[in-house]
mmCIF file of C-alpha atoms in Angstrom:
data_model
loop_
_atom_site.group_PDB
_atom_site.id
_atom_site.type_symbol
_atom_site.label_atom_id
_atom_site.label_comp_id
_atom_site.label_asym_id
_atom_site.label_seq_id
_atom_site.Cartn_x
_atom_site.Cartn_y
_atom_site.Cartn_z
ATOM 1 C CA MET E 9 48.676 -66.535 -22.441
ATOM 2 C CA LEU E 10 45.557 -63.784 -23.219
ATOM 3 C CA GLU E 11 47.065 -62.209 -20.334
ATOM 4 C CA SER E 12 50.541 -62.313 -21.870
ATOM 5 C CA VAL E 13 49.544 -61.251 -25.282
ATOM 6 C CA GLY E 14 47.931 -58.225 -23.468
ATOM 7 C CA PRO E 15 44.213 -56.107 -24.083
ATOM 8 C CA LEU E 16 44.661 -56.191 -27.994
ATOM 9 C CA THR E 17 42.974 -59.531 -28.482
ATOM 10 C CA GLY E 18 40.169 -58.339 -25.686
ATOM 11 C CA SER E 19 39.835 -54.626 -28.149
ATOM 12 C CA PRO E 20 37.631 -53.884 -31.092
ATOM 13 C CA TRP E 21 41.223 -52.748 -32.405
ATOM 14 C CA ILE E 22 42.158 -56.107 -32.958
ATOM 15 C CA TYR E 23 40.452 -56.060 -36.189
ATOM 16 C CA ALA E 24 42.171 -52.775 -37.203
ATOM 17 C CA ALA E 25 45.384 -54.472 -36.221
ATOM 18 C CA VAL E 26 44.844 -57.375 -38.135
ATOM 19 C CA ALA E 27 43.652 -55.756 -41.028
ATOM 20 C CA VAL E 28 46.867 -53.670 -41.335
ATOM 21 C CA SER E 29 48.861 -56.430 -41.124
ATOM 22 C CA VAL E 30 47.411 -58.493 -43.420
ATOM 23 C CA LEU E 31 46.896 -55.285 -45.832
ATOM 24 C CA LEU E 32 51.073 -54.369 -45.668
ATOM 25 C CA ASP E 33 52.489 -57.837 -45.689
ATOM 26 C CA VAL E 34 52.000 -57.814 -49.210
ATOM 27 C CA PHE E 35 55.207 -55.228 -48.926
ATOM 28 C CA LEU E 36 56.628 -56.508 -46.209
ATOM 29 C CA PRO E 37 56.539 -60.475 -45.963
ATOM 30 C CA VAL E 38 58.572 -60.440 -42.425
ATOM 31 C CA LEU E 39 55.338 -58.790 -40.971
ATOM 32 C CA PRO E 40 53.679 -61.736 -38.494
ATOM 33 C CA SER E 41 50.115 -61.356 -39.680
ATOM 34 C CA GLY E 42 49.130 -65.032 -39.910
ATOM 35 C CA VAL E 43 50.536 -65.066 -36.221
ATOM 36 C CA LEU E 44 48.438 -62.073 -35.333
ATOM 37 C CA VAL E 45 45.030 -63.504 -36.702
ATOM 38 C CA ILE E 46 45.983 -67.443 -35.216
ATOM 39 C CA THR E 47 46.308 -65.429 -31.695
ATOM 40 C CA ALA E 48 43.043 -63.699 -31.740
ATOM 41 C CA ALA E 49 41.703 -66.686 -33.344
ATOM 42 C CA THR E 50 42.815 -68.739 -30.067
ATOM 43 C CA ALA E 51 41.864 -66.021 -27.892
ATOM 44 C CA ALA E 52 38.105 -66.390 -29.244
ATOM 45 C CA ALA E 53 38.446 -70.268 -28.531
ATOM 46 C CA ALA E 54 39.174 -69.103 -24.920
ATOM 47 C CA GLY E 55 36.155 -67.026 -24.806
ATOM 48 C CA SER E 56 33.862 -69.764 -26.503
ATOM 49 C CA ALA E 57 34.898 -72.238 -23.757
ATOM 50 C CA GLY E 58 34.779 -70.104 -20.951
ATOM 51 C CA ALA E 59 37.685 -69.709 -20.258
ATOM 52 C CA VAL E 60 38.228 -66.372 -20.068
ATOM 53 C CA VAL E 61 35.661 -64.350 -17.862
ATOM 54 C CA GLY E 62 34.940 -60.563 -17.972
ATOM 55 C CA GLN E 63 36.982 -59.801 -21.167
ATOM 56 C CA ALA E 64 36.086 -59.541 -24.668
ATOM 57 C CA VAL E 65 37.206 -61.769 -27.538
ATOM 58 C CA PRO E 66 37.271 -61.852 -30.720
ATOM 59 C CA ASN E 67 34.620 -62.949 -33.156
ATOM 60 C CA ILE E 68 35.856 -65.416 -35.819
ATOM 61 C CA MET E 69 33.299 -64.016 -38.221
ATOM 62 C CA ALA E 70 34.567 -60.801 -37.972
ATOM 63 C CA LEU E 71 37.723 -61.971 -37.843
ATOM 64 C CA THR E 72 37.947 -63.397 -40.938
ATOM 65 C CA LEU E 73 36.106 -60.929 -42.924
ATOM 66 C CA SER E 74 38.408 -58.115 -41.726
ATOM 67 C CA ALA E 75 41.417 -60.593 -42.776
ATOM 68 C CA ALA E 76 40.425 -61.483 -46.432
ATOM 69 C CA THR E 77 38.991 -58.037 -46.737
ATOM 70 C CA ALA E 78 42.563 -56.689 -46.017
ATOM 71 C CA SER E 79 43.919 -59.517 -48.424
ATOM 72 C CA VAL E 80 42.264 -58.625 -51.106
ATOM 73 C CA LEU E 81 43.044 -54.913 -50.800
ATOM 74 C CA GLY E 82 46.760 -55.326 -50.071
ATOM 75 C CA ASP E 83 46.621 -57.527 -53.639
ATOM 76 C CA LEU E 84 44.845 -54.705 -55.634
ATOM 77 C CA VAL E 85 47.114 -52.182 -53.981
ATOM 78 C CA ALA E 86 50.497 -53.578 -54.799
ATOM 79 C CA TYR E 87 48.782 -54.626 -58.764
ATOM 80 C CA ARG E 88 48.107 -51.325 -59.096
ATOM 81 C CA LEU E 89 51.461 -49.676 -58.268
ATOM 82 C CA ALA E 90 53.038 -52.586 -60.441
ATOM 83 C CA TRP E 91 51.017 -51.508 -63.033
ATOM 84 C CA ARG E 92 52.102 -48.145 -62.878
ATOM 85 C CA GLY E 93 55.796 -49.027 -62.109
ATOM 86 C CA GLY E 94 57.153 -48.744 -65.568
ATOM 87 C CA GLU E 95 60.933 -49.439 -66.573
ATOM 88 C CA ARG E 96 62.219 -49.006 -62.642
ATOM 89 C CA LEU E 97 60.217 -51.890 -61.555
ATOM 90 C CA ASP E 98 60.979 -54.077 -64.634
ATOM 91 C CA ARG E 99 64.969 -53.433 -63.868
ATOM 92 C CA ALA E 100 64.253 -54.172 -59.725
ATOM 93 C CA ILE E 101 62.001 -57.854 -60.996
ATOM 94 C CA ALA E 102 65.058 -58.092 -63.397
ATOM 95 C CA ARG E 103 67.881 -58.132 -60.935
ATOM 96 C CA SER E 104 66.437 -60.944 -58.619
ATOM 97 C CA ARG E 105 66.392 -64.250 -60.004
ATOM 98 C CA ARG E 106 63.920 -65.521 -57.730
ATOM 99 C CA LEU E 107 61.627 -62.794 -58.921
ATOM 100 C CA SER E 108 62.376 -63.050 -62.384
ATOM 101 C CA SER E 109 61.368 -66.924 -62.515
ATOM 102 C CA ALA E 110 58.096 -66.510 -60.639
ATOM 103 C CA GLN E 111 57.222 -63.837 -62.831
ATOM 104 C CA GLU E 112 57.495 -66.235 -65.957
ATOM 105 C CA ARG E 113 55.704 -68.828 -64.269
ATOM 106 C CA LEU E 114 52.911 -66.314 -63.353
ATOM 107 C CA GLY E 115 52.897 -65.096 -67.090
ATOM 108 C CA ALA E 116 52.642 -68.766 -68.390
ATOM 109 C CA ALA E 117 49.811 -69.677 -65.886
ATOM 110 C CA LEU E 118 47.742 -66.296 -66.308
ATOM 111 C CA ALA E 119 48.312 -67.005 -70.319
ATOM 112 C CA ARG E 120 46.529 -70.910 -70.159
ATOM 113 C CA GLY E 121 43.992 -69.239 -67.875
ATOM 114 C CA GLY E 122 41.300 -71.217 -65.894
ATOM 115 C CA GLY E 123 42.141 -73.703 -63.405
ATOM 116 C CA ALA E 124 45.822 -72.735 -63.343
ATOM 117 C CA ARG E 125 45.790 -69.259 -62.927
ATOM 118 C CA GLY E 126 43.339 -69.786 -60.208
ATOM 119 C CA ALA E 127 45.342 -72.300 -58.383
ATOM 120 C CA LEU E 128 48.600 -70.175 -58.876
ATOM 121 C CA VAL E 129 46.787 -66.920 -57.277
ATOM 122 C CA VAL E 130 45.665 -69.432 -54.553
ATOM 123 C CA LEU E 131 48.775 -71.205 -53.752
ATOM 124 C CA ALA E 132 50.564 -68.055 -53.744
ATOM 125 C CA ARG E 133 48.383 -66.975 -50.882
ATOM 126 C CA PHE E 134 49.820 -69.329 -48.731
ATOM 127 C CA ALA E 135 53.294 -69.075 -50.027
ATOM 128 C CA PRO E 136 56.136 -67.343 -48.429
ATOM 129 C CA ALA E 137 56.398 -63.878 -50.299
ATOM 130 C CA GLY E 138 54.228 -65.708 -53.216
ATOM 131 C CA ARG E 139 51.282 -63.258 -52.356
ATOM 132 C CA SER E 140 53.961 -60.552 -53.285
ATOM 133 C CA VAL E 141 55.067 -62.328 -56.103
ATOM 134 C CA VAL E 142 51.688 -62.683 -58.096
ATOM 135 C CA SER E 143 50.253 -59.092 -57.053
ATOM 136 C CA LEU E 144 53.331 -57.339 -58.412
ATOM 137 C CA GLY E 145 53.790 -59.822 -61.497
ATOM 138 C CA ALA E 146 50.026 -59.284 -62.689
ATOM 139 C CA GLY E 147 50.942 -55.755 -62.531
ATOM 140 C CA ALA E 148 53.687 -55.257 -63.895
ATOM 141 C CA ALA E 149 52.610 -57.873 -66.555
ATOM 142 C CA HIS E 150 49.347 -55.684 -67.154
ATOM 143 C CA ARG E 151 46.888 -58.362 -67.070
ATOM 144 C CA ARG E 152 43.073 -57.717 -66.577
ATOM 145 C CA VAL E 153 41.760 -56.863 -63.175
ATOM 146 C CA ARG E 154 39.001 -59.056 -63.905
ATOM 147 C CA GLU E 155 41.332 -62.225 -64.525
ATOM 148 C CA PHE E 156 43.457 -61.390 -60.775
ATOM 149 C CA LEU E 157 40.771 -59.905 -58.860
ATOM 150 C CA PRO E 158 38.178 -62.828 -58.458
ATOM 151 C CA TRP E 159 41.091 -65.114 -57.692
ATOM 152 C CA SER E 160 42.240 -62.817 -55.240
ATOM 153 C CA ILE E 161 39.109 -62.679 -53.197
ATOM 154 C CA VAL E 162 39.089 -66.781 -53.179
ATOM 155 C CA ALA E 163 42.703 -66.517 -51.871
ATOM 156 C CA GLY E 164 41.875 -64.274 -49.662
ATOM 157 C CA LEU E 165 38.969 -65.876 -48.078
ATOM 158 C CA ALA E 166 40.819 -69.031 -48.126
ATOM 159 C CA TRP E 167 44.050 -67.960 -46.314
ATOM 160 C CA ALA E 168 41.921 -66.247 -43.766
ATOM 161 C CA ALA E 169 39.550 -69.041 -42.950
ATOM 162 C CA TYR E 170 42.643 -71.557 -42.768
ATOM 163 C CA SER E 171 44.261 -69.325 -40.587
ATOM 164 C CA VAL E 172 41.506 -68.610 -38.446
ATOM 165 C CA ALA E 173 40.294 -72.473 -37.837
ATOM 166 C CA LEU E 174 43.908 -73.111 -37.217
ATOM 167 C CA GLY E 175 43.562 -70.995 -34.182
ATOM 168 C CA TYR E 176 40.051 -71.451 -33.099
ATOM 169 C CA PHE E 177 40.387 -75.224 -33.189
ATOM 170 C CA GLY E 178 43.970 -75.129 -32.024
ATOM 171 C CA GLY E 179 42.646 -73.465 -29.206
ATOM 172 C CA GLN E 180 39.549 -75.790 -28.359
ATOM 173 C CA TRP E 181 41.411 -78.920 -28.429
ATOM 174 C CA LEU E 182 45.129 -77.553 -27.090
ATOM 175 C CA GLY E 183 43.428 -74.914 -24.446
ATOM 176 C CA ALA E 184 44.468 -70.985 -24.878
ATOM 177 C CA SER E 185 47.536 -71.542 -24.446
ATOM 178 C CA TRP E 186 51.209 -70.733 -26.183
ATOM 179 C CA LEU E 187 51.064 -74.255 -27.132
ATOM 180 C CA ALA E 188 47.997 -74.151 -29.211
ATOM 181 C CA THR E 189 49.429 -70.999 -31.081
ATOM 182 C CA GLY E 190 52.514 -72.817 -31.835
ATOM 183 C CA VAL E 191 51.034 -75.822 -33.280
ATOM 184 C CA SER E 192 48.861 -73.662 -35.282
ATOM 185 C CA PHE E 193 51.222 -71.517 -36.354
ATOM 186 C CA LEU E 194 53.423 -74.772 -37.575
ATOM 187 C CA ALA E 195 50.378 -76.137 -39.222
ATOM 188 C CA LEU E 196 50.217 -72.551 -41.450
ATOM 189 C CA PHE E 197 53.858 -72.559 -42.108
ATOM 190 C CA GLY E 198 53.391 -76.070 -43.433
ATOM 191 C CA ALA E 199 50.881 -75.418 -45.551
ATOM 192 C CA GLY E 200 53.206 -72.517 -47.048
ATOM 193 C CA ALA E 201 55.911 -74.603 -47.881
ATOM 194 C CA GLY E 202 53.154 -77.425 -49.257
ATOM 195 C CA ALA E 203 52.203 -74.328 -51.161
ATOM 196 C CA ALA E 204 56.033 -73.257 -52.379
ATOM 197 C CA TYR E 205 56.551 -76.652 -53.670
ATOM 198 C CA LEU E 206 53.377 -76.943 -55.572
ATOM 199 C CA MET E 207 54.130 -73.641 -57.393
ATOM 200 C CA ARG E 208 57.666 -75.127 -58.746
ATOM 201 C CA ARG E 209 56.342 -77.767 -59.974
ATOM 202 C CA PRO E 210 54.737 -76.345 -63.248
ATOM 203 C CA ALA E 211 58.366 -75.015 -64.226
ATOM 204 C CA THR E 212 59.467 -78.096 -63.561
ATOM 205 C CA GLN E 213 57.193 -79.969 -65.778
ATOM 206 C CA GLU E 214 56.901 -77.877 -68.622
ATOM 207 C CA PRO E 215 59.613 -79.215 -70.968
ATOM 208 C CA GLY E 216 58.177 -82.670 -70.515
ATOM 209 C CA THR E 217 55.038 -81.514 -71.923
ATOM 210 C CA GLY E 218 56.372 -80.998 -75.393
ATOM 211 C CA ALA E 219 58.107 -84.381 -75.944
#
């Protein structure tokens, strides 16, 4: 499996590749940053199990920190760009029903503050394109950075640790194979689907709260 992935997983450049992929997927959610993190973690599991001889493998702590740091930096870049986006960004969001409704839910959660704010930011990190919506929405709404940054750090660490753990333990239990990577990716996708469902729930429950 490692041979077919190529020499990248055995090079220090794997951390840079992970960081760039994670940083940019806030703007391009189609980037396979999660797959890259899982594959690198599977390679780390192969090294710890002695399945790889004479080849360096990623360090899971360094892999987790590079993914988490890049996640937070990407969030901040999107937040700042949206803060300065002005009317052009507002018109772009208004043209998308999905972005408009998501921004409304974001505004309500940020207004409530506390656990509601944190839960939304953390869940959004796992949901498909949720990170983009939350980061851009918080900036466009001119929310204070102290309302957003701490939860972005928690979300980045949670996502990175979960992704690395999936690849690492999947590789240890199923071996350094494409099966391990595939099962781990399905688990990551399942978490994303669950997060997307939970993000939609407050919007469907709000009308009943005033009864």
